[in-house]
C-alpha positions as protocol buffer text, in pm:
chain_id: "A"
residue {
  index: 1
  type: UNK
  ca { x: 8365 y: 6246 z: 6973 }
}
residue {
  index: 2
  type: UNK
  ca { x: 8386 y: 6033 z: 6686 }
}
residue {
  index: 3
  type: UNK
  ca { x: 8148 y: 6024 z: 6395 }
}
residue {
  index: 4
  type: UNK
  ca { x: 8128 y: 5941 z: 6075 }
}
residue {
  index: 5
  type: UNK
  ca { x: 8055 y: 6151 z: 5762 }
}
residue {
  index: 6
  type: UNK
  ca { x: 7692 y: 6084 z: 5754 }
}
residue {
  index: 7
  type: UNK
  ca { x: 7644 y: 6127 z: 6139 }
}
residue {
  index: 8
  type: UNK
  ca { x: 7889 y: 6451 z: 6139 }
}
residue {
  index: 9
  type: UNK
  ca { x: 7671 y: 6629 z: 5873 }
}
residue {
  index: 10
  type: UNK
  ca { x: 7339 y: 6560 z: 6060 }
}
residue {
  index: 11
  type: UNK
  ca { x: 7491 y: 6679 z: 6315 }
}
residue {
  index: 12
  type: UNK
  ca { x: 7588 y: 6989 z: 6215 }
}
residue {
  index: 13
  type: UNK
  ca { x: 7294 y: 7007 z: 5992 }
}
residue {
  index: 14
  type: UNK
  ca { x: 7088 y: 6927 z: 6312 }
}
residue {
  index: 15
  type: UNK
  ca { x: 7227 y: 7278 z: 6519 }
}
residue {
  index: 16
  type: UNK
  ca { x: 7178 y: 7474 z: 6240 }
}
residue {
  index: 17
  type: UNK
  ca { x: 6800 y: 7386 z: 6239 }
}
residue {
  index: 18
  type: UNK
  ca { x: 6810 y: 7416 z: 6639 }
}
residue {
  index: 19
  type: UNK
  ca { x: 6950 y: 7783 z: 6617 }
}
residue {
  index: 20
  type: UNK
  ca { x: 6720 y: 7902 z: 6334 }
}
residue {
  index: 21
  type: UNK
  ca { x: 6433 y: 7870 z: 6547 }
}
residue {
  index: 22
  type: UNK
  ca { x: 6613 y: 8081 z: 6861 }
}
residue {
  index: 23
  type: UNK
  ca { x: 6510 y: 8477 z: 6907 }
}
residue {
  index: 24
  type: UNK
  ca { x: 6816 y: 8751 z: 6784 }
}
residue {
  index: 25
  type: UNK
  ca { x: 6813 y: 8847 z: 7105 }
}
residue {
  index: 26
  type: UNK
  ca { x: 7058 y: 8812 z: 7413 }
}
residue {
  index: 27
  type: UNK
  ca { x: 6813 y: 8627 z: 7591 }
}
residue {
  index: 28
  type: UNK
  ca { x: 6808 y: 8389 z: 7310 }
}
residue {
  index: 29
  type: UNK
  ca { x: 7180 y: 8375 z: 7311 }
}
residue {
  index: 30
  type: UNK
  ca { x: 7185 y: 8262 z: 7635 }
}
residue {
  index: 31
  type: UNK
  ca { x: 6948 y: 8038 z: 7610 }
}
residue {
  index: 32
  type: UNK
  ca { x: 6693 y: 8201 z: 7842 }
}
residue {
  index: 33
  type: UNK
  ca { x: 7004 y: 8317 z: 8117 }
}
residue {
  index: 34
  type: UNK
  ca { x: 6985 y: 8676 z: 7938 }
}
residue {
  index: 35
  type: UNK
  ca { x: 7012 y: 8823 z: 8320 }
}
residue {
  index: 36
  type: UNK
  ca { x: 7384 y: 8679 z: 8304 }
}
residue {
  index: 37
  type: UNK
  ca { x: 7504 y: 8878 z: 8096 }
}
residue {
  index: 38
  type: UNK
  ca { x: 7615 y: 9157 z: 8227 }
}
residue {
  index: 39
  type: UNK
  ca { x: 7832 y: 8936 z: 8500 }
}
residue {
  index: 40
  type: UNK
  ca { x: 7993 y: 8740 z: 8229 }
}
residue {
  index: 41
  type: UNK
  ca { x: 8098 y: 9049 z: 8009 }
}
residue {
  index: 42
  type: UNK
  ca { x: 8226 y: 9217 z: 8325 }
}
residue {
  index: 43
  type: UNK
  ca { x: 8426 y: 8842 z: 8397 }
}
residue {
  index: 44
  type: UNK
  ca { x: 8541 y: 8878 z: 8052 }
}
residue {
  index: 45
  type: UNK
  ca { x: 8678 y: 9275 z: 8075 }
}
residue {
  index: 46
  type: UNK
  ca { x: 8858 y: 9178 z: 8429 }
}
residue {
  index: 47
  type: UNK
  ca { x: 9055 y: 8856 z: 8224 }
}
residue {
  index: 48
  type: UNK
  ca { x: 9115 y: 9018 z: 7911 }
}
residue {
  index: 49
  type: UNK
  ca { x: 9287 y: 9291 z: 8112 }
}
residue {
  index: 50
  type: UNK
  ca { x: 9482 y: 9038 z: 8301 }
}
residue {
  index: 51
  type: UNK
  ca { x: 9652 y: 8926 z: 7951 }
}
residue {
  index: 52
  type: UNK
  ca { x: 9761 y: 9261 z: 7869 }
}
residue {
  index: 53
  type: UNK
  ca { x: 9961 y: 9280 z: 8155 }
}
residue {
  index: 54
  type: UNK
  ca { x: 10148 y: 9005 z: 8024 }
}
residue {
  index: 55
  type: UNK
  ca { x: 10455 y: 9018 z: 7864 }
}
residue {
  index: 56
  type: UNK
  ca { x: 10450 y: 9017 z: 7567 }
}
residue {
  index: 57
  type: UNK
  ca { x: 10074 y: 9162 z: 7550 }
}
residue {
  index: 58
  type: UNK
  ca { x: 9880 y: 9157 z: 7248 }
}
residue {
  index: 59
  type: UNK
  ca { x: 9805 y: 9428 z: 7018 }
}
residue {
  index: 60
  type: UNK
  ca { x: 9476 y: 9638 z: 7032 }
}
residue {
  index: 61
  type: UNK
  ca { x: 9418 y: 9611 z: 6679 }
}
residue {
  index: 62
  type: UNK
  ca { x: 9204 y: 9346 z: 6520 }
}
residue {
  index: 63
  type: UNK
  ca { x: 8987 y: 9115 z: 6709 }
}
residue {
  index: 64
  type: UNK
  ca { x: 8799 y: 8821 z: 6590 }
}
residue {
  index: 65
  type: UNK
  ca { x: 8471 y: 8706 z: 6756 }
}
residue {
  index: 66
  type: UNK
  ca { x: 8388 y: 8351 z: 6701 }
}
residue {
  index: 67
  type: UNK
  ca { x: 8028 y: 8235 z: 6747 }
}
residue {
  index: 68
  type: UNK
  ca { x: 7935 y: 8609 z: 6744 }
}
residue {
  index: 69
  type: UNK
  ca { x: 7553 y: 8560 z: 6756 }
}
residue {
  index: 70
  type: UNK
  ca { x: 7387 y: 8883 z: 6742 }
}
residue {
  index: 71
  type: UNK
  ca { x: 7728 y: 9056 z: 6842 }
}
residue {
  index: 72
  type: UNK
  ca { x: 7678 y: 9073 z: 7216 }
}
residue {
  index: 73
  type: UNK
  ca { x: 8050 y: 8997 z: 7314 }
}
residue {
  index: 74
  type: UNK
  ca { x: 8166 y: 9217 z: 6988 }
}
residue {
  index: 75
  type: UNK
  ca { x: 7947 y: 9532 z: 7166 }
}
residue {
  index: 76
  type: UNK
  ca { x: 8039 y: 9458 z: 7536 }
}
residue {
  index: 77
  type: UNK
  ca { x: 8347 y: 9360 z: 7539 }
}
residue {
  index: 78
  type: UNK
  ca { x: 8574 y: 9411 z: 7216 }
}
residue {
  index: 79
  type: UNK
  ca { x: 8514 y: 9707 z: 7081 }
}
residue {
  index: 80
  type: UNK
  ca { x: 8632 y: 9928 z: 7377 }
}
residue {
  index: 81
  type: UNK
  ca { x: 8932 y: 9716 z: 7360 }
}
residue {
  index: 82
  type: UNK
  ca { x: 9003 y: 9695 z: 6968 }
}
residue {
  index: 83
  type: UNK
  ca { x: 9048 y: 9923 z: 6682 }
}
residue {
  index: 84
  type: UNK
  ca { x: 8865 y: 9673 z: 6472 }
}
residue {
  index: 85
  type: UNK
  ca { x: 8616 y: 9344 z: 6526 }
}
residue {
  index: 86
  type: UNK
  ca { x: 8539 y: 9112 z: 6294 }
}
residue {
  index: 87
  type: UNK
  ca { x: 8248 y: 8827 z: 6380 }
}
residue {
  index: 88
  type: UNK
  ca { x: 8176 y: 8499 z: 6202 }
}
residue {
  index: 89
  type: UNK
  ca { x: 7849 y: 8294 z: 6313 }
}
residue {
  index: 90
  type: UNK
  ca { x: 7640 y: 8030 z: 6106 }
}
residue {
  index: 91
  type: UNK
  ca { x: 7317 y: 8160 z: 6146 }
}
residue {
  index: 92
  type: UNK
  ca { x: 7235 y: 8405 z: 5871 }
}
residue {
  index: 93
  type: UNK
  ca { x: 6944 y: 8568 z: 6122 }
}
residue {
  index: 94
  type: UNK
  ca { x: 7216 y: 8673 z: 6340 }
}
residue {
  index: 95
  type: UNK
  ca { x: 7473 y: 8767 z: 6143 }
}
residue {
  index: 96
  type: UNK
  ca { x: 7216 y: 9040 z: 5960 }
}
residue {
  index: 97
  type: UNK
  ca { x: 7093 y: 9166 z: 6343 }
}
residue {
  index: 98
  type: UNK
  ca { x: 7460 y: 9216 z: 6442 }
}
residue {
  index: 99
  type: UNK
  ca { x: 7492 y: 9437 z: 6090 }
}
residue {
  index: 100
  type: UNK
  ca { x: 7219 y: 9642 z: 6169 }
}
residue {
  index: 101
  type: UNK
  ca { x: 7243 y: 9676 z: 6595 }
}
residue {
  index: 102
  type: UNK
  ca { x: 7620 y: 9745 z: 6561 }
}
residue {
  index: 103
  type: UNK
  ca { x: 7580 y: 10009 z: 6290 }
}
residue {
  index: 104
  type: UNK
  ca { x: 7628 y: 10318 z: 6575 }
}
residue {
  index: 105
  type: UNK
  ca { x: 7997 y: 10166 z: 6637 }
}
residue {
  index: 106
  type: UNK
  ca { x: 8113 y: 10256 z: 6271 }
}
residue {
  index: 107
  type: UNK
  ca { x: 8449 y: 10137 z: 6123 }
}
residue {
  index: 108
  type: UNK
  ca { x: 8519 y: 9979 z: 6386 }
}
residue {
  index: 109
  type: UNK
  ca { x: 8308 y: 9699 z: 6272 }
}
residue {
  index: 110
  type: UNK
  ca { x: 8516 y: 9488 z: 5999 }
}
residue {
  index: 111
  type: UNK
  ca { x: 8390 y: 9196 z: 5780 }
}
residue {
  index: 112
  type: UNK
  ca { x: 8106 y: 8988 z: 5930 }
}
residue {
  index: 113
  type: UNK
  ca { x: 8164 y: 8607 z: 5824 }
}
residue {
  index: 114
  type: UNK
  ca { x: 7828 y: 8416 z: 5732 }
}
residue {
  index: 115
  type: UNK
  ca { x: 8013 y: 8040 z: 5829 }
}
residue {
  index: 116
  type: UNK
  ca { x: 8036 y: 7807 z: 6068 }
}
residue {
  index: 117
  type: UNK
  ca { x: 8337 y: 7793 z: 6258 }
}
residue {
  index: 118
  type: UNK
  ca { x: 8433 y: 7399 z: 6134 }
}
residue {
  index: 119
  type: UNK
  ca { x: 8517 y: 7533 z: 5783 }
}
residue {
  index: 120
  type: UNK
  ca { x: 8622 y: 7906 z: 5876 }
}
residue {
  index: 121
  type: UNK
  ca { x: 8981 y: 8030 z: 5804 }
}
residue {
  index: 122
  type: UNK
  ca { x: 9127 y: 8339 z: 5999 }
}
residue {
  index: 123
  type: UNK
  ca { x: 9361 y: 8570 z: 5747 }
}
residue {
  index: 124
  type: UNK
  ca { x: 9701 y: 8428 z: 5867 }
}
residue {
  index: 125
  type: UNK
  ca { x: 9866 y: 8650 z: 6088 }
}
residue {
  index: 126
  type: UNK
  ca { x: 9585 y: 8894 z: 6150 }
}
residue {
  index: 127
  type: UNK
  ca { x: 9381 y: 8872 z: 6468 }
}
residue {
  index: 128
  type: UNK
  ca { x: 9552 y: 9029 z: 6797 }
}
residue {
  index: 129
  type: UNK
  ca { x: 9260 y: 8827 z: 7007 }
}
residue {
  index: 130
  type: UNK
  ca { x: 9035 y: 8559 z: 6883 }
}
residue {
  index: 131
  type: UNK
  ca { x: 8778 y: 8521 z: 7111 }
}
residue {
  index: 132
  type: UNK
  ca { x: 8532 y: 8211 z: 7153 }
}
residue {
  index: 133
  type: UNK
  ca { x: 8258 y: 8158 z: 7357 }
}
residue {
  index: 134
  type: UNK
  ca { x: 8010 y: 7903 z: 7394 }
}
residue {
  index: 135
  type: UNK
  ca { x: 7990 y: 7781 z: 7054 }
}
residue {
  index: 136
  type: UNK
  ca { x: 8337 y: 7479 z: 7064 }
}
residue {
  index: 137
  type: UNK
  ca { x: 8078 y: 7198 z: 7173 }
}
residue {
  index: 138
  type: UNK
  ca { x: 7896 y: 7203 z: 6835 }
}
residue {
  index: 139
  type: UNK
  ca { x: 8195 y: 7124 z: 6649 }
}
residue {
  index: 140
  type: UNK
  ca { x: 8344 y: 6737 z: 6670 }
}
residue {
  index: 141
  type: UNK
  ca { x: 8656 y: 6667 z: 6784 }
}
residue {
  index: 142
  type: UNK
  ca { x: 8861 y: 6663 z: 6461 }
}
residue {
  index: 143
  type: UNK
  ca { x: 8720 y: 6947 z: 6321 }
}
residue {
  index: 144
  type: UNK
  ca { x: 8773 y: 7121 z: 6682 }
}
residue {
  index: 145
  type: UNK
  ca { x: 9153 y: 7004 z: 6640 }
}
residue {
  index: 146
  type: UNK
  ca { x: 9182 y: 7102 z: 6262 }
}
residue {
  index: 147
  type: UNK
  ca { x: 9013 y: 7478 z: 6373 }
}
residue {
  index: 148
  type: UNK
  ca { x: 9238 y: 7530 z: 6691 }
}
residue {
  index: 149
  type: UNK
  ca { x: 9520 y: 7527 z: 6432 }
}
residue {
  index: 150
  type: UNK
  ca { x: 9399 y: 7708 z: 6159 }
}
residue {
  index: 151
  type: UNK
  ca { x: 9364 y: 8028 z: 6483 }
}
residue {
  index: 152
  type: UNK
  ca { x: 9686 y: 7923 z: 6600 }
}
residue {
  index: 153
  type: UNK
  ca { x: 9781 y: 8042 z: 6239 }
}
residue {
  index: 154
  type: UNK
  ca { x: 9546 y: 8341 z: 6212 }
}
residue {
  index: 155
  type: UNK
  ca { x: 9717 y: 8526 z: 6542 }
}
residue {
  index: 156
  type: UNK
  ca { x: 9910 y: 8801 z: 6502 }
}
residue {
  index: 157
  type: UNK
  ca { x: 10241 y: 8808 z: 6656 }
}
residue {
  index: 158
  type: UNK
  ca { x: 10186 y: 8816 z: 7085 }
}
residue {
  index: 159
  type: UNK
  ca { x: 9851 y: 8758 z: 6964 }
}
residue {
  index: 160
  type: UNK
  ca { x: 9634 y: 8533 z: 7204 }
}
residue {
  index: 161
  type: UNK
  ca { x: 9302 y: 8314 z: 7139 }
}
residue {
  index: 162
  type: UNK
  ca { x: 9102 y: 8300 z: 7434 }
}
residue {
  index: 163
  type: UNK
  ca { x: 8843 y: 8049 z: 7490 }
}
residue {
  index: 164
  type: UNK
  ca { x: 8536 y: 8048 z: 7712 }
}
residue {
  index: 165
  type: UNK
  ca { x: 8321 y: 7757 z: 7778 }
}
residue {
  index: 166
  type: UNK
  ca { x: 8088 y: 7534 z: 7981 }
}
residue {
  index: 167
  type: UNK
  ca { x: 8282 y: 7244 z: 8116 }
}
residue {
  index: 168
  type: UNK
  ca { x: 8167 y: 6914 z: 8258 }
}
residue {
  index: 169
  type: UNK
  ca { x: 8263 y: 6871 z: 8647 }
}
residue {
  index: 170
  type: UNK
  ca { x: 8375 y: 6518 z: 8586 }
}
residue {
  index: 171
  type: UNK
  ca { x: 8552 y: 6358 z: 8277 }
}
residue {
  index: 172
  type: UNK
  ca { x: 8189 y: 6294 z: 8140 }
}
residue {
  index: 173
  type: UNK
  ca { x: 8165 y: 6418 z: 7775 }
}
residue {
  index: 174
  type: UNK
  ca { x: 7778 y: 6530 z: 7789 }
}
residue {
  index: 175
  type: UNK
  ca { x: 7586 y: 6554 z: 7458 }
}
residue {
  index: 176
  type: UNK
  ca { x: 7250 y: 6785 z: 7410 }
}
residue {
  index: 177
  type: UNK
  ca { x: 7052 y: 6638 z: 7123 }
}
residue {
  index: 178
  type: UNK
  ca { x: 6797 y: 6926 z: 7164 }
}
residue {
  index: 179
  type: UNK
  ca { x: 7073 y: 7161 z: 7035 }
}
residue {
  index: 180
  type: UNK
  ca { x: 7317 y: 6971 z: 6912 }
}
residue {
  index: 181
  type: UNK
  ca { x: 7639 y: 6998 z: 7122 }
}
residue {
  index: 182
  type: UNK
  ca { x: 7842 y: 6841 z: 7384 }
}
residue {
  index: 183
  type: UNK
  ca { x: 8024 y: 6914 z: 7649 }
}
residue {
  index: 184
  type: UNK
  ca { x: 8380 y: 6823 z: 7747 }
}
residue {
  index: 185
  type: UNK
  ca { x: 8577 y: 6794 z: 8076 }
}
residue {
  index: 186
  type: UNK
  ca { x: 8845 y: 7052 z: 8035 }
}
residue {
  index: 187
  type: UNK
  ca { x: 9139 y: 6773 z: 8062 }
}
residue {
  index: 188
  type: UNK
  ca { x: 8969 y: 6673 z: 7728 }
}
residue {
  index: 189
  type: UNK
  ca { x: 8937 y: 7033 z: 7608 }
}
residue {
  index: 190
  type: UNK
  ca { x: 9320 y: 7067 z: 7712 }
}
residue {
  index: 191
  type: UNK
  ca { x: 9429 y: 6764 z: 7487 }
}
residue {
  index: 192
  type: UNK
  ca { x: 9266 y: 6910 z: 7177 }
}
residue {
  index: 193
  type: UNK
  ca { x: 9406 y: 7225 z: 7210 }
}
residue {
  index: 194
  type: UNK
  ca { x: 9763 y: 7081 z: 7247 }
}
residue {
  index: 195
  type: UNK
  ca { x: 9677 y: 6874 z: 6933 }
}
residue {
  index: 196
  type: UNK
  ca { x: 9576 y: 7195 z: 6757 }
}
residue {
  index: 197
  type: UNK
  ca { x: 9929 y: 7384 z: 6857 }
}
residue {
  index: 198
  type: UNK
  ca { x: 9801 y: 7581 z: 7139 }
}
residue {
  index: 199
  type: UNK
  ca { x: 9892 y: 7622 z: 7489 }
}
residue {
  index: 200
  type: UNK
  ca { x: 9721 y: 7770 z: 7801 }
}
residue {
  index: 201
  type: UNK
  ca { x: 9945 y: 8059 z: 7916 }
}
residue {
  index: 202
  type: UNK
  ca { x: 9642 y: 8198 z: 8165 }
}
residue {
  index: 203
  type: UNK
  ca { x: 9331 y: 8015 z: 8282 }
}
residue {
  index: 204
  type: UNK
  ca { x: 9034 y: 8130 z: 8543 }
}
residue {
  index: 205
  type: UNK
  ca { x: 8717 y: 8011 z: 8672 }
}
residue {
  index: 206
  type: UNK
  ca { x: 8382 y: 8245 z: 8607 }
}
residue {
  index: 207
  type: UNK
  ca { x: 8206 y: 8331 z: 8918 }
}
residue {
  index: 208
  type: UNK
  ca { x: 7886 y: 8427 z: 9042 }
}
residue {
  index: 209
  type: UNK
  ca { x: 7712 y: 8257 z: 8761 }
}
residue {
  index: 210
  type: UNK
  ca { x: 7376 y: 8055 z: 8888 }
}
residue {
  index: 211
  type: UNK
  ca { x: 7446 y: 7742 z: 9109 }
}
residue {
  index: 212
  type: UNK
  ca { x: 7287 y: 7522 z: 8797 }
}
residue {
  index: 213
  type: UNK
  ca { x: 7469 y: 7627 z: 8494 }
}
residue {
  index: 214
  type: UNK
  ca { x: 7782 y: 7397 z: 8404 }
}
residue {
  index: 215
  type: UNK
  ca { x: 8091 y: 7538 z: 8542 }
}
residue {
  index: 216
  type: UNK
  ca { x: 8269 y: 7784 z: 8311 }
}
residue {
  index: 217
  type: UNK
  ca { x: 8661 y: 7845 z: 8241 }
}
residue {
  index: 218
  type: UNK
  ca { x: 8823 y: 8145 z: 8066 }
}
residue {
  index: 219
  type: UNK
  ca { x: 9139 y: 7964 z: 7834 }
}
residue {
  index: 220
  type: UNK
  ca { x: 9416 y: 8188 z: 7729 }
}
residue {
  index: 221
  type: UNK
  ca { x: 9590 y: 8025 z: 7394 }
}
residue {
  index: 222
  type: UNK
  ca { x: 9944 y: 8082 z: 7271 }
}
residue {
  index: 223
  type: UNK
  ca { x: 10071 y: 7892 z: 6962 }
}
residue {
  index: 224
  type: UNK
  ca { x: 10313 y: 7607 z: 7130 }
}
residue {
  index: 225
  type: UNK
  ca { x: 10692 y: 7695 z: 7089 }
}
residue {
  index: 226
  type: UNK
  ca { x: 10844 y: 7467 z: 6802 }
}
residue {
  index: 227
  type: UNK
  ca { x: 11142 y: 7334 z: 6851 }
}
């Protein structure tokens, strides 16, 4: 998706308005599919457990979630995993609920970014998982590219980022004025990734999700070999 300077700060100017006005709540998360939750944390847990049977696995200690909302992934799914979880999100709403509702989980709650993900830069070498869920169709292409690598840099070493994300069932890229987003077929997703030096080492379809949603794939990403 190519736009220029003036479009691409409307644009992101444009989802920053949309998600300001949305409830700190999982049901606003999920843009009204709140009852889905459960079933795609438990999707989650079963793939994330998958990767640590891989060889080399990744650490348990730092995770990064990207997107983090009010922290619903962070409480559900990382911090059983991970020693430590750090978030970054956009909306400032948010990022103060996921202080407050993730106070009982203690230290294990790190630093709690206040950015959006297009000019965010993981600590190099840092994060055993990055993990990023439905939040990669608000940024454009380029800056999609430019953050793929900038992860690919802030993994640790066997560390993984894992993606998760609504894809189109064609090779249709779909935009959402209302919130400001698109979304990509995954053969598109796949050649921005390899632009941003990462490979898919594991990759799985969600199920049981409602007939009506946009299909949704679970990426794992390794740094590509150099040569």
């Amino acid at each position: 998706m190519e736009l220029n300077v003036e479009t691409e700060t409307d644009y992101y100017k444009n989802a920053k308005k949309y998600w300001s006005t949305i409830s700190p709540t999982v049901d606003g998360m999920l843009g009204g599919f709140g009852s889905i939750s459960f079933i795609d944390i438990r999707g989650s847990e079963q793939f994330l457990r998958h990767l640590y049977r891989l060889k080399p696995a990744p650490g348990h200690q730092r995770a990064l979630d990207c997107g983090a909302g009010i922290g619903r992934i962070t409480r559900g799914l990382l911090v059983p995993f991970f020693e430590q979880v750090d978030l970054v999100e956009q909306d400032e709403q948010f990022c103060q609920t996921a202080r407050t509702s993730l106070k009982d989980c203690g230290p294990k709650i790190g630093t709690v970014y206040n950015e959006g993900l297009q000019s965010f830069v993981p600590q190099a070498g840092h994060y055993d998982i990055i993990w990023v869920q439905w939040v990669l169709g608000h940024l454009t292409d380029e800056d999609l590219v430019q953050f793929f690598s900038r992860c690919a840099n802030g993994l640790a070493r066997s560390g993984m980022m894992v993606m998760k994300e609504n894809f189109t069932s064609n090779d249709e890229v779909i935009a959402d004025e209302t919130d400001s987003s698109v979304t990509r077929p995954l053969a598109a997703m796949k050649a921005l990734l390899k632009r941003g030096n990462l490979r898919v080492v594991k990759e799985q379809r969600q199920t049981s999700f409602p007939k009506e949603l946009y299909p949704v794939y679970m990426l794992a990403l390794k740094p590509l070999i150099k040569s």
